[in-house]
GROMACS .gro file of C-alpha atoms in nm:
model
  207
    1UNK     CA    1   0.000   0.000   0.000
    2UNK     CA    2   0.134   0.343  -0.094
    3UNK     CA    3   0.187   0.595   0.183
    4UNK     CA    4  -0.119   0.819   0.214
    5UNK     CA    5  -0.087   1.191   0.145
    6UNK     CA    6  -0.053   1.371   0.478
    7UNK     CA    7  -0.306   1.652   0.525
    8UNK     CA    8  -0.229   2.021   0.576
    9UNK     CA    9   0.055   2.101   0.818
   10UNK     CA   10   0.160   1.734   0.834
   11UNK     CA   11   0.255   1.716   0.465
   12UNK     CA   12   0.610   1.847   0.510
   13UNK     CA   13   0.692   1.547   0.732
   14UNK     CA   14   0.619   1.291   0.459
   15UNK     CA   15   0.980   1.274   0.325
   16UNK     CA   16   1.118   1.239   0.679
   17UNK     CA   17   0.884   0.951   0.762
   18UNK     CA   18   0.934   0.790   0.423
   19UNK     CA   19   1.313   0.784   0.461
   20UNK     CA   20   1.360   0.723   0.835
   21UNK     CA   21   1.028   0.584   0.962
   22UNK     CA   22   1.041   0.494   1.332
   23UNK     CA   23   1.382   0.661   1.374
   24UNK     CA   24   1.229   0.993   1.270
   25UNK     CA   25   0.947   0.959   1.524
   26UNK     CA   26   1.185   0.878   1.809
   27UNK     CA   27   1.446   1.140   1.725
   28UNK     CA   28   1.208   1.433   1.674
   29UNK     CA   29   1.009   1.363   1.993
   30UNK     CA   30   1.331   1.306   2.190
   31UNK     CA   31   1.495   1.638   2.101
   32UNK     CA   32   1.171   1.836   2.139
   33UNK     CA   33   1.140   1.717   2.497
   34UNK     CA   34   1.460   1.878   2.620
   35UNK     CA   35   1.396   2.217   2.464
   36UNK     CA   36   1.493   2.189   2.097
   37UNK     CA   37   1.219   2.343   1.877
   38UNK     CA   38   1.106   2.036   1.683
   39UNK     CA   39   0.758   1.920   1.567
   40UNK     CA   40   0.719   1.635   1.816
   41UNK     CA   41   0.340   1.638   1.837
   42UNK     CA   42   0.308   1.687   1.462
   43UNK     CA   43   0.526   1.389   1.372
   44UNK     CA   44   0.332   1.174   1.620
   45UNK     CA   45   0.011   1.264   1.436
   46UNK     CA   46   0.171   1.199   1.098
   47UNK     CA   47   0.304   0.860   1.214
   48UNK     CA   48  -0.046   0.774   1.338
   49UNK     CA   49  -0.191   0.847   0.994
   50UNK     CA   50   0.078   0.626   0.835
   51UNK     CA   51   0.006   0.351   1.087
   52UNK     CA   52  -0.364   0.369   1.004
   53UNK     CA   53  -0.276   0.315   0.637
   54UNK     CA   54  -0.055   0.017   0.721
   55UNK     CA   55   0.275   0.193   0.650
   56UNK     CA   56   0.394   0.172   1.011
   57UNK     CA   57   0.308  -0.055   1.303
   58UNK     CA   58   0.097   0.141   1.550
   59UNK     CA   59   0.230  -0.051   1.854
   60UNK     CA   60   0.592   0.018   1.757
   61UNK     CA   61   0.514   0.385   1.697
   62UNK     CA   62   0.350   0.407   2.039
   63UNK     CA   63   0.634   0.238   2.225
   64UNK     CA   64   0.903   0.442   2.049
   65UNK     CA   65   0.716   0.770   2.101
   66UNK     CA   66   0.660   0.692   2.471
   67UNK     CA   67   1.024   0.597   2.529
   68UNK     CA   68   1.150   0.904   2.341
   69UNK     CA   69   0.919   1.135   2.536
   70UNK     CA   70   1.027   0.997   2.874
   71UNK     CA   71   1.398   0.994   2.789
   72UNK     CA   72   1.384   1.343   2.637
   73UNK     CA   73   1.217   1.491   2.942
   74UNK     CA   74   1.469   1.320   3.169
   75UNK     CA   75   1.755   1.470   2.971
   76UNK     CA   76   1.586   1.805   3.030
   77UNK     CA   77   1.559   1.723   3.399
   78UNK     CA   78   1.933   1.650   3.417
   79UNK     CA   79   2.011   1.975   3.235
   80UNK     CA   80   1.802   2.170   3.484
   81UNK     CA   81   1.922   1.977   3.789
   82UNK     CA   82   2.295   1.996   3.721
   83UNK     CA   83   2.313   2.306   3.505
   84UNK     CA   84   2.066   2.519   3.695
   85UNK     CA   85   1.927   2.856   3.596
   86UNK     CA   86   2.267   2.988   3.493
   87UNK     CA   87   2.296   2.719   3.227
   88UNK     CA   88   1.942   2.782   3.103
   89UNK     CA   89   1.991   3.159   3.084
   90UNK     CA   90   2.321   3.120   2.901
   91UNK     CA   91   2.220   2.863   2.641
   92UNK     CA   92   1.840   2.877   2.641
   93UNK     CA   93   1.821   3.158   2.387
   94UNK     CA   94   1.958   2.924   2.120
   95UNK     CA   95   1.642   2.715   2.146
   96UNK     CA   96   1.412   3.018   2.198
   97UNK     CA   97   1.399   2.965   2.576
   98UNK     CA   98   1.456   3.325   2.685
   99UNK     CA   99   1.493   3.416   3.055
  100UNK     CA  100   1.148   3.577   3.043
  101UNK     CA  101   0.981   3.266   2.900
  102UNK     CA  102   1.164   3.046   3.146
  103UNK     CA  103   1.059   3.262   3.443
  104UNK     CA  104   0.696   3.253   3.330
  105UNK     CA  105   0.702   2.875   3.289
  106UNK     CA  106   0.880   2.826   3.623
  107UNK     CA  107   0.627   3.044   3.807
  108UNK     CA  108   0.342   2.844   3.653
  109UNK     CA  109   0.517   2.520   3.752
  110UNK     CA  110   0.566   2.627   4.115
  111UNK     CA  111   0.208   2.749   4.142
  112UNK     CA  112   0.050   2.422   4.031
  113UNK     CA  113   0.290   2.170   4.184
  114UNK     CA  114   0.419   1.837   4.059
  115UNK     CA  115   0.096   1.739   3.884
  116UNK     CA  116   0.170   2.004   3.622
  117UNK     CA  117   0.438   1.767   3.490
  118UNK     CA  118   0.159   1.544   3.360
  119UNK     CA  119  -0.057   1.825   3.222
  120UNK     CA  120   0.242   2.006   3.070
  121UNK     CA  121   0.276   1.727   2.817
  122UNK     CA  122  -0.036   1.861   2.644
  123UNK     CA  123   0.057   2.231   2.655
  124UNK     CA  124   0.269   2.375   2.376
  125UNK     CA  125   0.566   2.558   2.526
  126UNK     CA  126   0.546   2.382   2.862
  127UNK     CA  127   0.597   2.043   2.696
  128UNK     CA  128   0.940   2.149   2.572
  129UNK     CA  129   1.072   2.294   2.902
  130UNK     CA  130   0.884   2.078   3.149
  131UNK     CA  131   1.183   1.858   3.241
  132UNK     CA  132   1.427   2.149   3.264
  133UNK     CA  133   1.200   2.341   3.502
  134UNK     CA  134   1.142   2.033   3.718
  135UNK     CA  135   1.519   1.993   3.745
  136UNK     CA  136   1.588   2.352   3.844
  137UNK     CA  137   1.302   2.355   4.095
  138UNK     CA  138   1.454   2.072   4.297
  139UNK     CA  139   1.175   1.819   4.239
  140UNK     CA  140   1.272   1.466   4.342
  141UNK     CA  141   1.362   1.263   4.033
  142UNK     CA  142   1.142   0.963   4.116
  143UNK     CA  143   0.840   1.186   4.160
  144UNK     CA  144   0.916   1.361   3.833
  145UNK     CA  145   0.962   1.027   3.655
  146UNK     CA  146   0.622   0.899   3.772
  147UNK     CA  147   0.427   1.210   3.668
  148UNK     CA  148   0.626   1.239   3.346
  149UNK     CA  149   0.568   0.876   3.243
  150UNK     CA  150   0.196   0.916   3.309
  151UNK     CA  151   0.182   1.230   3.095
  152UNK     CA  152   0.379   1.067   2.814
  153UNK     CA  153   0.151   0.762   2.812
  154UNK     CA  154  -0.163   0.977   2.799
  155UNK     CA  155  -0.018   1.209   2.533
  156UNK     CA  156   0.100   0.932   2.303
  157UNK     CA  157  -0.216   0.730   2.359
  158UNK     CA  158  -0.447   1.021   2.278
  159UNK     CA  159  -0.285   1.164   1.964
  160UNK     CA  160  -0.167   0.834   1.818
  161UNK     CA  161  -0.510   0.673   1.860
  162UNK     CA  162  -0.691   0.971   1.710
  163UNK     CA  163  -0.454   0.994   1.413
  164UNK     CA  164  -0.472   0.618   1.358
  165UNK     CA  165  -0.853   0.626   1.350
  166UNK     CA  166  -0.912   0.964   1.185
  167UNK     CA  167  -0.658   0.925   0.905
  168UNK     CA  168  -0.659   1.220   0.664
  169UNK     CA  169  -0.920   1.397   0.878
  170UNK     CA  170  -0.684   1.427   1.176
  171UNK     CA  171  -0.609   1.797   1.123
  172UNK     CA  172  -0.977   1.887   1.160
  173UNK     CA  173  -1.006   1.671   1.473
  174UNK     CA  174  -0.683   1.815   1.615
  175UNK     CA  175  -0.791   2.176   1.556
  176UNK     CA  176  -1.127   2.109   1.720
  177UNK     CA  177  -0.966   1.957   2.030
  178UNK     CA  178  -0.713   2.241   2.057
  179UNK     CA  179  -0.997   2.493   2.044
  180UNK     CA  180  -1.136   2.357   2.369
  181UNK     CA  181  -0.798   2.296   2.534
  182UNK     CA  182  -0.813   2.621   2.732
  183UNK     CA  183  -1.144   2.518   2.890
  184UNK     CA  184  -0.994   2.185   2.996
  185UNK     CA  185  -0.694   2.358   3.153
  186UNK     CA  186  -0.918   2.606   3.336
  187UNK     CA  187  -1.133   2.323   3.469
  188UNK     CA  188  -0.821   2.138   3.582
  189UNK     CA  189  -0.688   2.451   3.756
  190UNK     CA  190  -1.020   2.492   3.940
  191UNK     CA  191  -1.007   2.128   4.048
  192UNK     CA  192  -0.651   2.162   4.176
  193UNK     CA  193  -0.741   2.481   4.363
  194UNK     CA  194  -1.043   2.311   4.521
  195UNK     CA  195  -0.824   2.022   4.639
  196UNK     CA  196  -0.568   2.263   4.787
  197UNK     CA  197  -0.839   2.460   4.971
  198UNK     CA  198  -0.991   2.138   5.100
  199UNK     CA  199  -0.651   2.023   5.227
  200UNK     CA  200  -0.585   2.357   5.403
  201UNK     CA  201  -0.929   2.359   5.568
  202UNK     CA  202  -0.885   2.003   5.686
  203UNK     CA  203  -0.546   2.084   5.840
  204UNK     CA  204  -0.693   2.384   6.021
  205UNK     CA  205  -0.981   2.177   6.150
  206UNK     CA  206  -0.739   1.911   6.283
  207UNK     CA  207  -0.543   2.177   6.470
   0.00000   0.00000   0.00000
């Protein structure tokens, strides 16, 4: 079966997938996840379309994408943990991670706690610096690994399944989901806030 034409913004990835297949999926997702500006989510969608057409094995794509996402974020964690803010401020500009953007992301990370590691996987901008910020903030590595692996599994599972099933219609589905993303994040923030308030009130009552 010939490779299907990739729709819209996915089309430019066709030569990359045609030549390198699974290697392209793993490499692009890996480098995106420690700050390099690369189309990680886009190539995952494109690989899902190819898998749906029988050009790639969907299980292999899923496993490679998951492993690349986890490893990439952990490289970012090591960069943040051992390099610290000084390293990020010195070299971050080369991957468009300016001190201002980093400060904004770090403030958001501190405000919402460790669970943001999972949610960050779905947020453009946070996905790329999530591991670095966790490393600079002093989060324990095992805790980061758990939340990060959960986020990677959900992210790969969602977009790969949708692309596999939707085929050439994936761009319309993707755009529709992204349109409502802000409402999901707001609802999640309200839920987190409610849990924090409940915890504080319970502690006061116990005292």
